Coordinates of C-alpha atoms and ligand atoms in Angstrom, one line a residue:
X1 CA 12.1 120.5 39.9
X2 CA 15.7 120.9 40.9
X3 CA 16.5 117.5 39.4
X4 CA 15.0 118.4 36.1
X5 CA 16.8 121.7 35.8
X6 CA 20.2 120.5 36.6
X7 CA 21.1 119.0 33.2
X8 CA 19.8 122.1 31.5
X9 CA 22.1 124.3 33.5
X10 CA 25.1 122.2 32.5
X11 CA 24.3 122.2 28.8
X12 CA 23.8 125.9 29.0
X13 CA 27.1 126.5 30.7
X14 CA 29.0 125.0 27.8
X15 CA 26.9 126.3 25.0
X16 CA 26.4 129.7 26.5
X17 CA 30.2 130.2 26.9
X18 CA 30.6 129.3 23.3
X19 CA 27.9 131.6 22.3
X20 CA 29.6 134.4 24.2
X21 CA 32.8 133.7 22.2
X22 CA 35.0 132.7 25.1
X23 CA 38.0 130.8 23.8
X24 CA 40.6 129.0 25.8
X25 CA 44.3 129.2 24.9
X26 CA 45.4 126.8 22.1
X27 CA 46.2 123.4 23.8
X28 CA 48.8 122.8 21.2
X29 CA 50.5 126.0 22.1
X30 CA 50.4 125.0 25.8
X31 CA 51.9 121.6 24.9
X32 CA 54.6 123.4 23.0
X33 CA 55.5 125.6 26.0
X34 CA 55.5 122.7 28.4
X35 CA 57.9 120.9 26.1
X36 CA 60.1 123.9 25.6
X37 CA 60.4 124.5 29.3
X38 CA 61.2 120.8 30.0
X39 CA 63.9 120.9 27.4
X40 CA 65.7 123.6 29.4
X41 CA 66.4 121.4 32.4
X42 CA 69.4 119.2 33.0
X43 CA 69.1 116.3 30.6
X44 CA 66.0 117.9 29.0
X45 CA 67.6 117.9 25.5
X46 CA 68.9 114.3 25.6
X47 CA 67.1 111.8 23.4
X48 CA 66.6 108.6 25.3
X49 CA 67.0 105.3 23.4
X50 CA 64.0 102.9 23.4
X51 CA 65.7 100.8 26.1
X52 CA 66.4 103.9 28.2
X53 CA 62.7 105.0 27.8
X54 CA 61.6 101.7 29.3
X55 CA 63.9 102.1 32.3
X56 CA 62.6 105.7 32.6
X57 CA 59.0 104.5 32.6
X58 CA 59.8 102.2 35.5
X59 CA 61.7 105.1 37.3
X60 CA 58.7 107.4 36.8
X61 CA 56.4 104.9 38.5
X62 CA 58.9 104.7 41.5
X63 CA 59.0 108.5 41.6
X64 CA 55.2 108.8 41.7
X65 CA 55.2 106.5 44.7
X66 CA 58.0 108.5 46.3
X67 CA 56.1 111.8 45.8
X68 CA 53.0 110.4 47.4
X69 CA 54.7 109.6 50.7
X70 CA 53.7 111.7 53.7
X71 CA 57.3 111.4 55.0
X72 CA 58.9 112.8 51.9
X73 CA 62.7 112.3 52.6
X74 CA 64.1 115.4 50.9
X75 CA 61.8 117.5 53.2
X76 CA 63.4 115.9 56.3
X77 CA 66.8 116.4 57.9
X78 CA 69.1 113.7 56.3
X79 CA 69.7 112.1 59.7
X80 CA 66.0 111.4 59.9
X81 CA 65.6 110.7 56.2
X82 CA 68.5 108.2 55.8
X83 CA 66.6 105.1 56.9
X84 CA 63.8 106.0 54.6
X85 CA 66.2 106.8 51.7
X86 CA 68.1 103.5 52.2
X87 CA 64.8 101.5 51.9
X88 CA 63.7 103.4 48.7
X89 CA 63.9 101.4 45.4
X90 CA 65.1 104.7 43.8
X91 CA 68.1 104.6 46.1
X92 CA 68.9 101.0 45.1
X93 CA 68.7 102.0 41.4
X94 CA 71.0 105.0 42.1
X95 CA 73.5 102.8 43.8
X96 CA 73.8 100.5 40.8
X97 CA 73.9 103.5 38.4
X98 CA 77.4 104.4 37.1
X99 CA 77.6 108.0 38.5
X100 CA 80.8 109.0 36.8
X101 CA 83.0 111.2 39.1
X102 CA 82.9 112.6 42.6
X103 CA 84.5 116.1 42.0
X104 CA 84.0 117.6 45.5
X105 CA 85.2 115.3 48.4
X106 CA 87.6 116.1 51.2
X107 CA 90.4 113.8 52.4
X108 CA 89.7 112.9 56.0
X109 CA 86.0 112.6 55.3
X110 CA 85.9 110.0 52.6
X111 CA 85.9 106.8 54.6
X112 CA 83.1 105.9 57.0
X113 CA 83.9 106.2 60.7
X114 CA 83.0 102.6 61.3
X115 CA 86.2 101.6 59.4
X116 CA 88.2 104.2 61.3
X117 CA 87.2 102.8 64.7
X118 CA 87.0 99.1 63.9
X119 CA 90.1 99.0 61.8
X120 CA 92.4 101.9 62.6
X121 CA 91.9 102.4 66.4
X122 CA 92.4 98.6 66.8
X123 CA 96.0 98.8 65.5
X124 CA 98.7 98.6 68.2
X125 CA 100.3 101.7 69.7
X126 CA 97.2 103.8 69.3
X127 CA 96.9 106.5 72.1
X128 CA 93.9 108.7 72.8
X129 CA 93.3 111.8 75.0
X130 CA 90.2 113.7 75.9
X131 CA 90.0 117.5 75.2
X132 CA 88.5 120.1 77.5
X133 CA 85.4 120.3 75.3
X134 CA 84.4 116.7 74.8
X135 CA 86.4 115.8 71.8
X136 CA 89.3 113.4 71.5
X137 CA 92.7 113.3 69.8
X138 CA 94.8 110.3 68.7
X139 CA 98.5 109.6 68.3
X140 CA 100.4 106.4 67.3
X141 CA 103.6 106.2 69.1
X142 CA 106.2 103.6 70.2
X143 CA 106.3 105.2 73.6
X144 CA 104.0 107.6 75.5
X145 CA 103.4 110.6 73.2
X146 CA 104.3 114.1 74.4
X147 CA 101.6 115.7 76.5
X148 CA 99.1 117.7 74.4
X149 CA 97.9 121.2 75.4
X150 CA 94.3 121.1 76.7
X151 CA 94.0 117.4 76.4
X152 CA 94.0 114.7 79.2
X153 CA 96.8 112.3 79.8
X154 CA 97.3 109.9 76.9
X155 CA 95.8 106.4 77.3
X156 CA 96.7 103.4 75.2
X157 CA 93.5 102.3 73.6
X158 CA 94.4 98.6 73.9
X159 CA 94.6 99.1 77.7
X160 CA 91.5 101.2 77.9
X161 CA 89.6 98.5 76.1
X162 CA 90.9 95.8 78.4
X163 CA 89.6 97.8 81.4
X164 CA 86.2 98.6 79.9
X165 CA 83.2 96.5 80.6
X166 CA 81.3 97.4 77.5
X167 CA 83.7 97.9 74.6
X168 CA 80.8 98.4 72.1
X169 CA 79.7 101.4 74.1
X170 CA 83.3 102.7 74.1
X171 CA 83.7 102.3 70.4
X172 CA 80.4 103.9 69.7
X173 CA 81.5 106.8 71.9
X174 CA 84.7 107.2 69.9
X175 CA 82.8 107.0 66.6
X176 CA 80.5 109.8 67.7
X177 CA 83.5 112.1 68.0
X178 CA 84.6 111.5 64.4
X179 CA 81.3 112.4 62.8
X180 CA 78.3 114.8 63.0
X181 CA 76.0 111.9 62.5
X182 CA 73.7 111.3 65.5
X183 CA 70.7 109.2 66.4
X184 CA 69.4 112.1 68.5
X185 CA 67.3 115.0 67.2
X186 CA 69.8 116.9 65.0
X187 CA 67.8 120.2 65.4
X188 CA 68.4 120.0 69.2
X189 CA 72.0 118.8 69.0
X190 CA 73.0 121.4 66.4
X191 CA 70.8 124.5 67.1
X192 CA 73.0 126.9 65.1
X193 CA 75.6 127.2 62.3
X194 CA 78.2 128.1 65.0
X195 CA 77.5 125.0 67.0
X196 CA 77.5 122.6 64.0
X197 CA 80.7 124.1 62.5
X198 CA 82.5 123.9 65.9
X199 CA 81.6 120.2 66.2
X200 CA 82.6 119.7 62.5
X201 CA 86.0 121.2 63.0
X202 CA 86.5 119.2 66.2
X203 CA 85.7 116.0 64.4
X204 CA 88.3 116.8 61.7
X205 CA 90.9 117.4 64.3
X206 CA 90.0 114.1 66.0
X207 CA 90.4 112.3 62.7
X208 CA 93.6 114.0 61.9
X209 CA 95.8 112.1 64.3
X210 CA 94.5 108.8 63.0
X211 CA 94.8 109.4 59.3
X212 CA 98.2 111.2 59.3
X213 CA 99.9 108.1 60.8
X214 CA 101.9 107.0 57.6
X215 CA 100.8 103.3 57.5
X216 CA 97.2 104.3 58.1
X217 CA 97.3 107.0 55.4
X218 CA 98.1 104.4 52.7
X219 CA 95.2 102.2 53.8
X220 CA 92.9 105.2 54.2
X221 CA 93.4 106.3 50.6
X222 CA 92.8 102.8 49.4
X223 CA 89.7 102.4 51.5
X224 CA 88.4 105.8 50.3
X225 CA 88.8 104.8 46.7
X226 CA 87.3 101.5 47.4
X227 CA 84.2 102.9 49.1
X228 CA 83.5 105.2 46.1
X229 CA 84.2 102.4 43.7
X230 CA 81.6 100.2 45.5
X231 CA 79.1 103.0 45.1
X232 CA 79.7 102.9 41.3
X233 CA 81.8 106.0 41.1
X234 CA 84.8 105.6 38.7
X235 CA 86.9 108.7 39.3
X236 CA 87.5 111.0 42.2
X237 CA 89.0 114.5 42.7
X238 CA 90.0 114.8 46.3
X239 CA 90.4 118.2 48.0
X240 CA 93.4 117.3 50.2
X241 CA 95.3 119.2 52.9
X242 CA 98.3 117.0 52.1
X243 CA 99.6 117.1 55.6
X244 CA 103.0 115.7 56.6
X245 CA 102.5 112.2 57.9
X246 CA 104.3 110.7 60.9
X247 CA 105.9 107.4 62.0
X248 CA 105.8 105.5 65.3
X249 CA 109.1 107.1 66.3
X250 CA 107.7 110.6 65.8
X251 CA 109.7 111.2 62.6
X252 CA 107.8 112.9 59.8
X253 CA 107.4 112.5 56.0
X254 CA 107.1 115.5 53.7
X255 CA 104.1 116.6 51.6
X256 CA 105.9 115.1 48.6
X257 CA 105.6 111.7 50.4
X258 CA 101.9 112.3 50.8
X259 CA 101.3 113.1 47.2
X260 CA 103.6 110.2 46.0
X261 CA 101.8 107.8 48.3
X262 CA 98.4 109.0 47.0
X263 CA 99.6 108.5 43.4
X264 CA 101.1 105.1 44.0
X265 CA 98.1 103.8 46.0
X266 CA 95.7 105.1 43.2
X267 CA 97.8 103.4 40.5
X268 CA 97.7 100.1 42.3
X269 CA 94.0 100.4 42.9
X270 CA 93.4 101.0 39.2
X271 CA 95.6 98.1 38.3
X272 CA 93.5 95.8 40.5
X273 CA 90.2 97.4 39.3
X274 CA 90.6 98.2 35.6
X275 CA 87.1 99.7 35.4
X276 CA 88.1 102.4 37.9
X277 CA 89.5 105.4 36.2
X278 CA 91.6 107.0 38.9
X279 CA 91.9 110.0 41.2
X280 CA 93.5 113.4 41.3
X281 CA 94.3 115.8 44.1
X282 CA 93.3 119.5 44.6
X283 CA 95.7 120.9 47.2
X284 CA 93.8 122.8 49.9
X285 CA 94.7 125.3 52.6
X286 CA 92.6 126.8 55.4
X287 CA 91.0 130.2 54.5
X288 CA 91.3 131.3 58.2
X289 CA 95.1 131.5 57.8
X290 CA 96.9 134.8 57.2
X291 CA 98.3 136.2 54.0
X292 CA 101.9 135.0 54.5
X293 CA 100.8 131.5 55.2
X294 CA 98.5 131.4 52.1
X295 CA 101.3 132.8 50.0
X296 CA 103.5 129.9 51.1
X297 CA 100.7 127.4 50.4
X298 CA 100.3 128.7 46.9
X299 CA 104.1 128.4 46.3
X300 CA 104.0 124.9 47.7
X301 CA 101.1 124.0 45.5
X302 CA 103.0 125.2 42.4
X303 CA 105.9 123.0 43.4
X304 CA 103.7 119.9 43.8
X305 CA 101.9 120.7 40.6
X306 CA 105.2 120.9 38.7
X307 CA 106.5 117.7 40.3
X308 CA 103.3 115.6 40.0
X309 CA 101.4 117.0 37.0
X310 CA 99.4 113.8 36.5
X311 CA 98.1 113.7 40.0
X312 CA 97.8 117.3 41.0
X313 CA 94.8 119.1 39.6
X314 CA 95.1 122.5 41.3
X315 CA 94.5 124.6 44.4
X316 CA 91.6 125.6 46.7
X317 CA 90.9 127.4 50.1
X318 CA 88.7 125.5 52.6
X319 CA 87.1 125.9 56.0
X320 CA 84.1 127.9 57.1
X321 CA 83.6 130.7 54.6
X322 CA 81.6 133.0 56.9
X323 CA 84.4 133.2 59.5
X324 CA 87.3 132.9 57.1
X325 CA 88.9 135.8 55.1
X326 CA 87.4 136.8 51.8
X327 CA 89.3 135.5 48.7
X328 CA 90.1 139.1 47.8
X329 CA 92.4 139.4 50.8
X330 CA 94.6 136.8 49.2
X331 CA 94.6 138.5 45.7
X332 CA 98.4 138.9 45.6
X333 CA 99.1 135.3 46.6
X334 CA 96.6 134.0 44.2
X335 CA 98.1 136.1 41.3
X336 CA 101.5 134.7 41.8
X337 CA 101.2 131.7 39.4
X338 CA 99.8 133.8 36.5
X339 CA 102.5 136.4 37.1
X340 CA 105.1 133.7 36.7
X341 CA 103.4 132.3 33.6
X342 CA 102.6 129.1 35.7
X343 CA 99.3 127.3 35.3
X344 CA 97.8 126.5 38.7
X345 CA 94.1 125.8 38.1
X346 CA 91.8 127.0 40.9
X347 CA 88.8 125.1 42.3
X348 CA 87.5 127.6 44.8
X349 CA 84.8 126.9 47.5
X350 CA 82.7 130.0 47.1
X351 CA 79.2 131.1 48.0
X352 CA 78.8 128.6 50.8
X353 CA 76.9 131.2 52.8
X354 CA 73.6 132.8 53.5
X355 CA 75.0 136.0 54.8
X356 CA 74.0 138.3 51.9
X357 CA 76.1 141.3 51.1
X358 CA 79.0 140.5 53.3
X359 CA 82.7 140.6 52.0
X360 CA 82.6 136.8 51.9
X361 CA 79.4 137.0 49.8
X362 CA 81.6 138.4 47.0
X363 CA 83.7 135.3 46.8
X364 CA 82.0 133.8 43.8
X365 CA 82.7 136.8 41.6
X366 CA 86.3 136.9 42.9
X367 CA 86.7 133.2 42.2
X368 CA 85.6 133.8 38.6
X369 CA 88.1 136.7 38.3
X370 CA 90.8 134.3 39.3
X371 CA 89.6 131.9 36.5
X372 CA 88.3 129.2 38.8
X373 CA 87.7 126.0 37.0
X374 CA 84.6 125.1 39.1
X375 CA 82.8 126.7 42.1
X376 CA 82.5 124.6 45.3
X377 CA 78.9 124.9 46.5
X378 CA 77.8 128.2 44.9
X379 CA 74.9 128.1 47.3
X380 CA 74.5 131.9 47.0
X381 CA 74.6 131.9 43.2
X382 CA 71.0 132.8 42.7
X383 CA 71.5 136.1 44.5
X384 CA 74.4 137.0 42.1
X385 CA 73.0 137.3 38.6
X386 CA 76.3 138.3 37.1
X387 CA 78.3 135.5 38.7
X388 CA 75.6 133.1 37.6
X389 CA 75.7 134.4 34.0
X390 CA 79.5 134.2 33.9
X391 CA 79.5 130.7 35.4
X392 CA 77.0 129.6 32.7
X393 CA 78.8 131.3 29.8
X394 CA 82.2 130.1 30.7
X395 CA 81.1 126.6 31.7
X396 CA 82.3 127.0 35.3
X397 CA 80.4 124.2 36.9
X398 CA 78.8 124.5 40.4
X399 CA 79.7 121.5 42.7
X400 CA 76.4 121.0 44.5
X401 CA 76.5 119.1 47.8
X402 CA 72.9 118.9 49.0
X403 CA 73.4 116.9 52.2
X404 CA 76.3 119.0 53.3
X405 CA 74.3 122.2 52.8
X406 CA 71.5 120.8 54.9
X407 CA 73.5 119.4 57.8
X408 CA 75.6 122.7 57.9
X409 CA 72.3 124.5 58.2
X410 CA 72.0 126.6 55.0
X411 CA 68.7 125.0 54.0
X412 CA 66.2 122.8 55.8
X413 CA 63.9 121.4 53.2
X414 CA 66.0 120.3 50.2
X415 CA 63.1 121.1 47.8
X416 CA 64.0 124.7 48.5
X417 CA 67.7 124.3 47.7
X418 CA 68.9 126.9 45.0
X419 CA 70.2 124.1 42.9
X420 CA 66.6 123.0 42.2
X421 CA 66.4 126.2 40.1
X422 CA 69.8 125.7 38.5
X423 CA 68.8 122.2 37.5
X424 CA 65.6 123.5 35.9
X425 CA 67.6 125.9 33.9
X426 CA 70.3 123.4 32.7
X427 CA 73.0 125.3 34.5
X428 CA 76.4 123.5 34.4
X429 CA 76.6 121.6 37.7
X430 CA 77.7 118.4 39.3
X431 CA 76.4 116.5 42.4
X432 CA 78.9 115.6 45.1
X433 CA 79.1 114.6 48.7
X434 CA 81.7 117.0 50.3
X435 CA 82.3 115.1 53.6
X436 CA 80.2 111.9 53.4
X437 CA 81.7 110.3 56.6
X438 CA 80.8 113.5 58.6
X439 CA 77.2 113.4 57.5
X440 CA 76.7 109.6 57.7
X441 CA 76.4 109.4 53.9
X442 CA 78.2 107.0 51.7
X443 CA 79.8 107.6 48.2
X444 CA 77.5 109.7 46.0
X445 CA 74.2 107.8 46.1
X446 CA 72.6 109.6 49.1
X447 CA 73.4 113.0 47.5
X448 CA 72.2 111.8 44.1
X449 CA 68.9 110.7 45.8
X450 CA 68.4 114.1 47.3
X451 CA 69.2 115.9 44.1
X452 CA 67.1 113.6 41.9
X453 CA 64.0 113.3 44.1
X454 CA 64.3 116.7 45.9
X455 CA 65.4 119.0 43.1
X456 CA 62.6 118.5 40.6
X457 CA 60.6 115.4 41.5
X458 CA 58.6 114.3 38.5
X459 CA 60.2 116.9 36.4
X460 CA 63.4 114.8 36.5
X461 CA 63.8 111.7 34.5
X462 CA 66.5 109.2 33.5
X463 CA 68.0 111.9 31.2
X464 CA 68.6 114.1 34.2
X465 CA 70.6 111.4 35.9
X466 CA 72.5 110.6 32.6
X467 CA 73.5 114.3 32.1
X468 CA 74.5 114.7 35.8
X469 CA 76.8 111.7 35.4
X470 CA 78.2 113.0 32.1
X471 CA 78.7 116.4 33.6
X472 CA 80.9 115.0 36.3
X473 CA 83.4 113.8 33.6
X474 CA 82.9 116.8 31.3
X475 CA 83.7 119.3 34.1
X476 CA 86.5 117.2 35.7
X477 CA 90.1 118.4 35.6
X478 CA 91.1 115.6 33.2
X479 CA 92.8 116.8 30.0
X480 CA 90.6 116.2 26.8
X481 CA 92.1 112.9 25.8
X482 CA 91.6 111.4 29.2
X483 CA 88.1 112.8 29.4
X484 CA 87.3 111.1 26.2
X485 CA 88.7 107.8 27.5
X486 CA 86.8 108.1 30.8
X487 CA 83.6 109.1 29.0
X488 CA 83.7 106.0 26.8
X489 CA 84.4 103.8 29.8
X490 CA 81.4 105.4 31.5
X491 CA 79.2 104.9 28.4
X492 CA 80.0 101.1 28.4
X493 CA 79.0 101.0 32.1
X494 CA 75.9 103.0 31.4
X495 CA 74.8 100.7 28.6
X496 CA 75.1 97.6 30.8
X497 CA 73.2 99.4 33.6
X498 CA 70.3 100.1 31.2
X499 CA 70.3 96.6 29.9
X500 CA 70.4 95.0 33.3
X501 CA 67.5 97.2 34.5
X502 CA 65.6 96.4 31.4
X503 CA 65.9 92.7 32.3
X504 CA 64.8 93.7 35.8
X505 CA 61.6 95.4 34.6
X506 CA 60.8 92.4 32.3
X507 CA 61.4 90.0 35.1
X508 CA 58.9 91.8 37.3
X509 CA 56.2 91.7 34.6
Ligands
LIG1 C1 92.6 97.0 58.4 O1 92.6 97.2 57.0 C2 93.7 96.7 56.4 C3 93.7 97.0 54.9 O2 92.8 97.9 54.5 C4 93.8 95.2 56.6 O3 95.0 94.6 56.0 C5 93.8 94.9 58.1 O4 93.8 93.5 58.3 C6 92.7 95.6 58.8 N1 92.9 95.5 60.2 C7 92.0 95.3 61.1 C8 92.4 95.2 62.5 O5 90.8 95.1 60.8
LIG2 C1 86.9 123.9 72.1 O1 88.2 124.2 72.3 C2 88.8 125.1 71.3 C3 90.2 125.2 71.5 O2 90.7 124.5 72.6 C4 88.0 126.4 71.3 O3 88.5 127.2 70.2 C5 86.6 126.1 71.1 O4 85.8 127.3 71.1 C6 86.0 125.2 72.1 N1 84.7 124.8 71.7 C7 83.7 124.7 72.6 C8 82.4 124.3 72.1 O5 83.9 125.0 73.8
LIG3 C1 94.0 125.8 77.0 O1 93.4 125.9 78.3 C2 93.8 127.1 78.9 C3 93.3 127.0 80.4 O2 92.0 126.4 80.4 C4 93.2 128.3 78.2 O3 93.6 129.5 78.8 C5 93.8 128.3 76.8 O4 93.2 129.3 76.0 C6 93.5 126.9 76.1 N1 94.3 126.9 74.9 C7 93.7 126.6 73.7 C8 94.6 126.5 72.5 O5 92.5 126.4 73.6
LIG4 C1 77.0 97.0 75.4 O1 76.3 98.2 75.0 C2 75.5 97.9 73.8 C3 75.0 99.3 73.4 O2 74.7 100.1 74.4 C4 74.4 97.0 74.2 O3 73.6 96.8 73.0 C5 75.0 95.6 74.6 O4 74.0 94.8 75.0 C6 76.0 95.9 75.7 N1 76.8 94.7 76.0 C7 77.0 94.2 77.2 C8 77.8 92.9 77.2 O5 76.6 94.7 78.2
LIG5 C1 100.8 134.2 60.3 O1 100.4 133.2 61.1 C2 101.4 132.4 61.6 C3 100.9 131.2 62.3 O2 99.8 131.6 63.1 C4 102.3 133.3 62.5 O3 103.4 132.5 63.0 C5 102.8 134.5 61.7 O4 103.5 135.3 62.5 C6 101.7 135.2 61.0 N1 102.2 136.2 60.1 C7 101.8 137.4 60.1 C8 102.4 138.3 59.1 O5 100.9 137.8 60.8
LIG6 C1 92.5 134.8 34.0 O1 92.4 134.6 32.6 C2 92.6 135.8 31.9 C3 92.3 135.5 30.4 O2 92.9 134.3 30.0 C4 94.1 136.3 32.1 O3 94.3 137.5 31.4 C5 94.3 136.5 33.6 O4 95.7 136.8 33.8 C6 93.9 135.3 34.4 N1 94.0 135.6 35.8 C7 94.6 134.8 36.7 C8 94.6 135.4 38.1 O5 95.0 133.7 36.4
LIG7 ZN1 84.0 121.2 50.6

């Protein structure tokens, strides 16, 4: 009896609903809404060529496989996710993809620490000492360097290595002082923002003595450009402290020397790699400093900007935002250029915080008041509707650095990063890597992976990637004529990328 009634019930369900006059929403309307919403996201309004559509179809298949994983990399801490990411076919594609520009990278964290240890610390006259709290400092010197406060006696590394049984162990130990990267459980090693920031700053200080040795500085800049170039990045804007550099005899070179060396090294690199566009510098100063020091730094930046207009892009304040002074404290110093009719563009780090409602949480609005060209991080932007509106209206792009925000403990699962929302709305933004060597990342590809896979999944497509790359040129500090030149160079690279991957997909069929 049951068996007989069953089909009757099913027929009745359908016909009875119809009889009751229940109607579902118009599927064409639904289709329209879905399309409208998709068109709002980054890249959503781009029309892909037939060739691009083919690559996109391939990419979509890869993304479906990625989304089906139980160990979905963007949900994991990057230190655990990296081996999975590096094996992902999406990562290989992103590496080959011309990504345009890296607009938020710091000097001293551009070059992987392996190079620092294997190349730099193996040069002669390299001394090292151990600090009270398990960090190290370096100095190159023709004789024994002057004793350093709160650091052990200086040891010549060459001698230390000669007396060490296992030099690989020693080198790995040194490497671990120059980066936050660890094979151990990052949640245990870095239980809080305070701990991770303390270790971060110690690693910077350790790197400082290596990189500010004048001969190393030149090679370091070159190696930095080269690592980004190998990752298919064609242009870099470096946030640079522009420290004085030192020689073996302890004499020092000025900040002008530093900028000049950066400029010359970049020019030479471009000469040797004509498909690399170049690099510019954003002078930075620590936001933990007092008003008089920041005033001096702004004046110094104006001087450098006037002297090296092609290389200098502007000024920024760096360091941990939560413990630094709010931008507003420096309002007079930051108003100096405008008051003198001098154009010093700003590129402020702002909103790199999850402390809502604090003084520091106002930094994004203040940065906009000071006509900032872009906002570094803007992690707190969603909680500031007016800042968000102004940033969108005025085309003040947000520099999103996913891995940095995760390692420095603003967000755990990158699917919950605020930039996922910004991407879905087509907010002006670029993807960057902040301090790749500190996080064990390289170039831009790791951060592009997290943004592409984590901030949107199947909602993203090749158009999203294309627009992100174009944004990085559009929102760069380059003047319009150079932007045009850079964009057309990028377009050529993009076209061959598409063609090559087309051949790739056909070969696989
Ligand atoms: C370090 O790198 C420089 C140039 O980047 C190279 O000339 C030099 O041979 C390298 N030195 C070592 C010890 O690897
Ligand atoms: C390490 O030393 C510095 C200064 O010597 C100090 O400010 C910092 O708090 C110390 N960090 C730890 C973790 O002890
Ligand atoms: C150096 O160590 C001394 C004694 O341990 C301590 O009192 C002082 O604060 C330290 N100085 C710095 C700069 O950390
Ligand atoms: C040195 O240490 C490394 C890493 O701990 C290990 O893999 C290697 O076998 C050791 N080498 C020697 C000669 O003991
Ligand atoms: C600012 O800081 C510097 C370095 O710490 C110090 O020498 C100077 O006295 C400070 N100036 C004021 C006005 O506090
Ligand atoms: C910001 O731009 C406005 C409008 O161009 C200008 O009036 C103002 O002086 C600028 N402010 C600063 C601090 O540069
Ligand atoms: Zn930064």
